[in-house]
Amino acid sequence: MTADTTPTQTATGPGGAAPRRGTAPGADAVRRAELAAFLRSRRERITPEQVGLPRGSRRRTPGLRREEVAHLGAVGVTWYTWLEQARDIHVSPQVLDAVARALLLDRAERSHLFALAGEADPTPGRECGGVTRELRQMMCQLEPFPAVLQNSRFDILAYNATYGRLMCDLDALPEEDRNCMWLAFTHPEWRASTVDLDATMRVMAAKFRASMAEHVAEPAWKALVARLTEASPEFREIWAQHEVIRPMSAVKLFRHPRVGVLQLSSTSLWTGPNPGPKLISYTPVDEQTRERLERLAAEAAGLVTA
């Protein structure tokens, strides 16, 4: 059984598809042409042997034929042909996924394919596949100020020693639990360290919902919502209210069990296109907080006994 066997063009008249909101006239045509060229280039580099097909004696096409890609991806031949001809047709994420697999695209190529098609990848990788040495050095140089690298899903990708002891021992947590939403709604020590927990949970859930609008088709986002819904009655209640809020900086209060209350101002530095990973640093509001941060940093470095 094949997918999208009947191509569907947008009924827009002789002028073709109407330009997307916020794009210049003709921008969609340029994007479709780039997508078509990209698909042809990926198809032509793959040999039949790579995908288990016989070469045959009369092959003149470099790489795979269009019908072979369609067969491997279980999509319609006419549809795929139109796609390579830059026709104005609807491209579903499921079919793009099938084409990406048929063309043996790597992670970078797959991301490029979905970006050109203007669709969300239904099986994305992590937003930040790796944290650069330079970013880690930057976070270390911010000591004793806490610093964390976080993506728009609130996953904690990296952090310095002070942040690692600010609300709980992050090093002791499994990687799948290193998410600020999960910790705020389920981790007792993290929750105890947040002075105004109720307001914080509502603001975080509202920010998360606003960010999720661009990722509604992505399994990782849906899986986190499902996990929180099952684990936290508070999350279920707040999430049902559909509140949204834009990211903003504010003074945050933390209650550390050994150094006391910390008043910190947060600053976010985007490391890539918004809303990609961002570096969040926390600076002390007063001298007392600065002294307490220095004690916490020394403790995290093992210079003092906890």
Coordinates of C-alpha atoms in Angstrom, one line a residue:
M1 CA 0.0 0.0 0.0
T2 CA 1.4 3.4 -1.0
A3 CA 0.9 6.8 0.6
D4 CA -0.3 9.9 -1.2
T5 CA -0.9 8.0 -4.5
T6 CA -3.1 10.9 -5.7
P7 CA -1.3 14.2 -5.8
T8 CA -3.2 17.2 -4.6
Q9 CA -2.4 20.6 -5.9
T10 CA -3.5 23.8 -4.2
A11 CA -6.5 25.4 -6.0
T12 CA -5.1 28.9 -6.3
G13 CA -5.6 29.6 -10.0
P14 CA -3.1 30.4 -12.7
G15 CA -0.8 32.3 -10.4
G16 CA 0.0 29.2 -8.3
A17 CA -0.1 29.1 -4.5
A18 CA -0.6 32.2 -2.5
P19 CA 2.6 33.2 -0.7
R20 CA 2.8 32.2 3.0
R21 CA 2.2 34.9 5.5
G22 CA 5.3 36.9 6.1
T23 CA 7.0 35.7 2.9
A24 CA 7.7 37.7 -0.3
P25 CA 5.8 36.8 -3.5
G26 CA 7.6 33.9 -5.2
A27 CA 9.4 32.8 -2.0
D28 CA 7.4 29.5 -1.9
A29 CA 8.4 28.8 -5.5
V30 CA 12.0 29.3 -4.7
R31 CA 11.7 27.1 -1.7
R32 CA 10.0 24.3 -3.7
A33 CA 12.7 24.6 -6.4
E34 CA 15.4 24.2 -3.8
L35 CA 13.6 21.2 -2.3
A36 CA 13.4 19.6 -5.8
A37 CA 17.1 20.1 -6.5
F38 CA 18.0 18.7 -3.1
L39 CA 15.9 15.6 -3.6
R40 CA 17.4 15.0 -7.1
S41 CA 21.0 15.4 -5.7
R42 CA 20.3 12.9 -2.9
R43 CA 18.6 10.4 -5.2
E44 CA 21.5 10.5 -7.8
R45 CA 24.2 9.7 -5.2
I46 CA 22.6 6.4 -4.1
T47 CA 23.5 3.3 -6.0
P48 CA 20.9 0.5 -6.5
E49 CA 23.2 -1.9 -4.6
Q50 CA 23.0 0.3 -1.5
V51 CA 19.3 -0.2 -1.2
G52 CA 19.2 -3.9 -2.3
L53 CA 18.1 -3.3 -5.9
P54 CA 19.6 -4.9 -9.0
R55 CA 21.5 -2.5 -11.2
G56 CA 20.4 -4.0 -14.6
S57 CA 22.2 -3.6 -17.9
R58 CA 20.3 -0.6 -19.4
R59 CA 20.5 1.9 -16.5
R60 CA 21.4 5.4 -17.8
T61 CA 20.1 7.4 -14.7
P62 CA 22.8 8.2 -12.2
G63 CA 21.8 6.7 -8.8
L64 CA 18.2 5.7 -8.3
R65 CA 15.3 6.3 -10.6
R66 CA 12.3 8.3 -9.3
E67 CA 10.0 5.2 -9.3
E68 CA 12.6 3.3 -7.3
V69 CA 12.6 6.1 -4.6
A70 CA 8.8 6.0 -4.6
H71 CA 8.8 2.2 -4.3
L72 CA 11.3 2.3 -1.4
G73 CA 9.3 5.0 0.4
A74 CA 5.9 3.5 -0.3
V75 CA 4.7 6.7 -1.9
G76 CA 3.0 7.4 -5.2
V77 CA 5.3 7.6 -8.2
T78 CA 3.3 10.6 -9.7
W79 CA 3.4 12.4 -6.4
Y80 CA 7.2 12.0 -6.0
T81 CA 7.7 13.0 -9.6
W82 CA 5.7 16.2 -9.0
L83 CA 7.7 16.9 -5.9
E84 CA 11.0 16.7 -7.8
Q85 CA 9.4 19.0 -10.4
A86 CA 8.8 21.7 -7.8
R87 CA 5.0 21.4 -8.2
D88 CA 2.8 23.1 -5.7
I89 CA 1.6 20.0 -3.8
H90 CA 0.9 19.3 -0.2
V91 CA 3.8 17.5 1.6
S92 CA 2.8 15.6 4.7
P93 CA 5.4 14.9 7.5
Q94 CA 4.7 11.2 7.2
V95 CA 5.6 11.1 3.5
L96 CA 8.6 13.3 4.0
D97 CA 9.7 10.8 6.7
A98 CA 9.3 7.9 4.2
V99 CA 11.3 9.8 1.5
A100 CA 14.1 10.7 4.0
R101 CA 14.4 7.0 4.9
A102 CA 14.4 5.9 1.3
L103 CA 17.1 8.4 0.4
L104 CA 19.3 7.4 3.4
L105 CA 19.4 10.9 4.7
D106 CA 21.5 11.6 7.8
R107 CA 20.4 13.9 10.6
A108 CA 21.6 17.2 9.0
E109 CA 20.1 16.2 5.6
R110 CA 16.8 15.2 7.2
S111 CA 16.5 18.5 9.1
H112 CA 17.2 20.4 5.8
L113 CA 14.5 18.4 4.0
F114 CA 11.8 19.2 6.6
A115 CA 12.9 22.9 6.7
L116 CA 12.6 23.2 2.9
A117 CA 9.2 21.6 3.0
G118 CA 8.0 23.8 5.9
E119 CA 6.9 20.9 8.0
A120 CA 7.8 19.7 11.6
D121 CA 9.8 16.5 11.8
P122 CA 7.7 13.8 13.5
T123 CA 10.7 12.0 14.7
P124 CA 13.3 14.7 15.6
G125 CA 16.6 14.2 17.3
R126 CA 17.6 16.2 20.3
E127 CA 17.6 20.0 19.7
C128 CA 21.2 20.0 20.7
G129 CA 23.0 16.9 19.6
G130 CA 26.2 18.0 21.4
V131 CA 27.4 20.8 23.6
T132 CA 30.5 22.5 22.3
R133 CA 33.7 22.8 24.3
E134 CA 33.4 26.5 24.0
L135 CA 30.0 26.6 25.7
R136 CA 31.2 24.4 28.5
Q137 CA 34.2 26.7 29.0
M138 CA 31.9 29.7 29.1
M139 CA 29.7 28.2 31.7
C140 CA 32.7 27.3 33.8
Q141 CA 34.1 30.8 33.6
L142 CA 30.8 32.2 35.0
E143 CA 31.4 30.5 38.3
P144 CA 30.3 31.2 41.0
F145 CA 27.2 32.3 39.0
P146 CA 24.9 29.4 38.1
A147 CA 24.6 28.7 34.4
V148 CA 22.7 26.2 32.4
L149 CA 22.2 25.3 28.7
Q150 CA 18.6 24.6 28.1
N151 CA 16.4 23.9 25.0
S152 CA 12.8 25.2 24.4
R153 CA 11.5 21.9 25.9
F154 CA 13.2 22.8 29.2
D155 CA 15.7 19.9 28.8
I156 CA 18.9 20.5 30.7
L157 CA 21.6 20.0 28.2
A158 CA 24.6 21.1 30.3
Y159 CA 25.4 23.1 33.4
N160 CA 28.2 24.4 35.5
A161 CA 29.0 23.1 39.1
T162 CA 27.1 25.8 40.9
Y163 CA 23.9 25.3 38.9
G164 CA 24.3 21.5 39.5
R165 CA 23.9 22.1 43.2
L166 CA 21.5 25.0 43.2
M167 CA 18.2 23.1 43.5
C168 CA 19.3 19.5 43.8
D169 CA 22.2 17.2 42.9
L170 CA 21.7 17.1 39.1
D171 CA 24.7 14.8 38.7
A172 CA 22.8 12.1 40.6
L173 CA 19.7 12.2 38.3
P174 CA 19.3 10.0 35.2
E175 CA 19.5 12.0 32.0
E176 CA 15.8 11.5 31.2
D177 CA 14.9 13.3 34.4
R178 CA 17.0 16.4 33.7
N179 CA 14.2 18.5 32.5
C180 CA 13.1 21.6 34.4
M181 CA 9.4 20.9 33.9
W182 CA 9.7 17.4 35.2
L183 CA 11.7 18.5 38.2
A184 CA 9.4 21.4 39.1
F185 CA 6.3 19.2 39.1
T186 CA 7.8 15.9 40.6
H187 CA 11.1 16.3 42.4
P188 CA 10.7 17.0 46.1
E189 CA 14.1 18.7 46.6
W190 CA 13.8 20.9 43.5
R191 CA 10.3 21.9 44.5
A192 CA 11.4 22.7 48.1
S193 CA 14.1 25.0 46.8
T194 CA 11.6 27.1 44.8
V195 CA 10.3 29.9 47.0
D196 CA 7.1 30.7 45.1
L197 CA 6.4 27.2 43.7
D198 CA 2.8 27.7 42.6
A199 CA 3.5 30.8 40.5
T200 CA 6.6 29.2 39.1
M201 CA 4.8 26.1 37.9
R202 CA 2.1 28.2 36.2
V203 CA 4.6 30.4 34.4
M204 CA 6.7 27.4 33.3
A205 CA 3.7 25.5 32.0
A206 CA 2.5 28.6 30.1
K207 CA 6.0 29.1 28.5
F208 CA 6.1 25.4 27.6
R209 CA 2.7 25.6 25.9
A210 CA 3.7 28.7 24.0
S211 CA 6.9 27.0 22.8
M212 CA 5.1 23.7 22.0
A213 CA 2.9 25.5 19.3
E214 CA 5.8 25.1 16.9
H215 CA 6.4 21.4 17.9
V216 CA 3.0 19.9 18.2
A217 CA 3.8 17.0 15.9
E218 CA 7.0 16.0 17.6
P219 CA 6.8 12.8 19.7
A220 CA 9.4 14.1 22.3
W221 CA 7.1 17.0 23.3
K222 CA 4.0 14.9 23.4
A223 CA 5.7 12.2 25.4
L224 CA 6.8 14.8 28.1
V225 CA 3.3 16.1 28.4
A226 CA 1.9 12.6 28.7
R227 CA 4.5 11.7 31.4
L228 CA 3.8 14.9 33.4
T229 CA 0.0 14.3 33.0
E230 CA 0.3 10.9 34.5
A231 CA 2.7 11.9 37.3
S232 CA 1.4 15.2 38.5
P233 CA -2.2 16.3 39.4
E234 CA -0.9 19.8 39.6
F235 CA 0.3 19.7 36.0
R236 CA -3.0 18.2 34.8
E237 CA -4.9 21.1 36.5
I238 CA -2.6 23.8 35.1
W239 CA -2.3 22.3 31.7
A240 CA -6.1 22.1 31.2
Q241 CA -6.3 25.9 31.5
H242 CA -4.4 26.5 28.3
E243 CA -2.4 29.5 29.5
V244 CA 0.4 30.9 27.4
I245 CA 3.1 33.5 28.1
R246 CA 6.2 34.8 26.4
P247 CA 9.6 34.2 27.9
M248 CA 10.8 37.0 30.2
S249 CA 13.5 37.8 32.6
A250 CA 12.7 38.2 36.3
V251 CA 14.3 38.0 39.8
K252 CA 14.0 34.5 41.1
L253 CA 14.1 33.3 44.7
F254 CA 15.7 30.0 45.7
R255 CA 15.9 28.5 49.1
H256 CA 19.0 26.4 49.5
P257 CA 19.1 24.0 52.5
R258 CA 22.7 25.0 53.5
V259 CA 23.5 28.5 52.2
G260 CA 20.0 30.1 52.6
V261 CA 17.8 32.2 50.3
L262 CA 19.3 33.3 47.0
Q263 CA 17.9 36.3 45.0
L264 CA 19.0 35.8 41.4
S265 CA 18.4 37.7 38.2
S266 CA 18.3 35.5 35.1
T267 CA 19.7 36.4 31.7
S268 CA 19.1 34.3 28.5
L269 CA 21.6 34.2 25.6
W270 CA 20.4 32.3 22.5
T271 CA 23.0 30.0 21.1
G272 CA 21.1 29.4 17.8
P273 CA 17.9 30.4 16.0
N274 CA 15.2 31.3 18.5
P275 CA 13.7 29.1 20.0
G276 CA 16.7 26.8 20.0
P277 CA 19.1 26.1 22.9
K278 CA 19.8 29.1 25.2
L279 CA 22.4 29.7 27.8
I280 CA 20.8 31.0 31.1
S281 CA 22.9 32.6 33.7
Y282 CA 21.9 33.8 37.2
T283 CA 23.5 36.8 38.8
P284 CA 23.1 37.9 42.4
V285 CA 20.8 40.8 43.2
D286 CA 22.6 41.7 46.4
E287 CA 25.9 41.2 48.2
Q288 CA 24.5 38.6 50.6
T289 CA 23.4 36.5 47.7
R290 CA 26.9 36.9 46.1
E291 CA 28.6 35.6 49.2
R292 CA 26.1 32.7 49.5
L293 CA 26.8 31.8 45.8
E294 CA 30.5 31.8 46.5
R295 CA 29.9 29.3 49.4
L296 CA 27.8 27.1 47.2
A297 CA 30.3 27.2 44.3
A298 CA 33.1 26.2 46.8
E299 CA 31.0 23.4 48.1
A300 CA 30.2 22.2 44.5
A301 CA 33.9 22.2 43.8
G302 CA 34.6 20.2 46.8
L303 CA 36.6 22.9 48.6
V304 CA 34.4 22.9 51.7
T305 CA 32.5 20.1 53.5
A306 CA 28.8 20.1 52.9

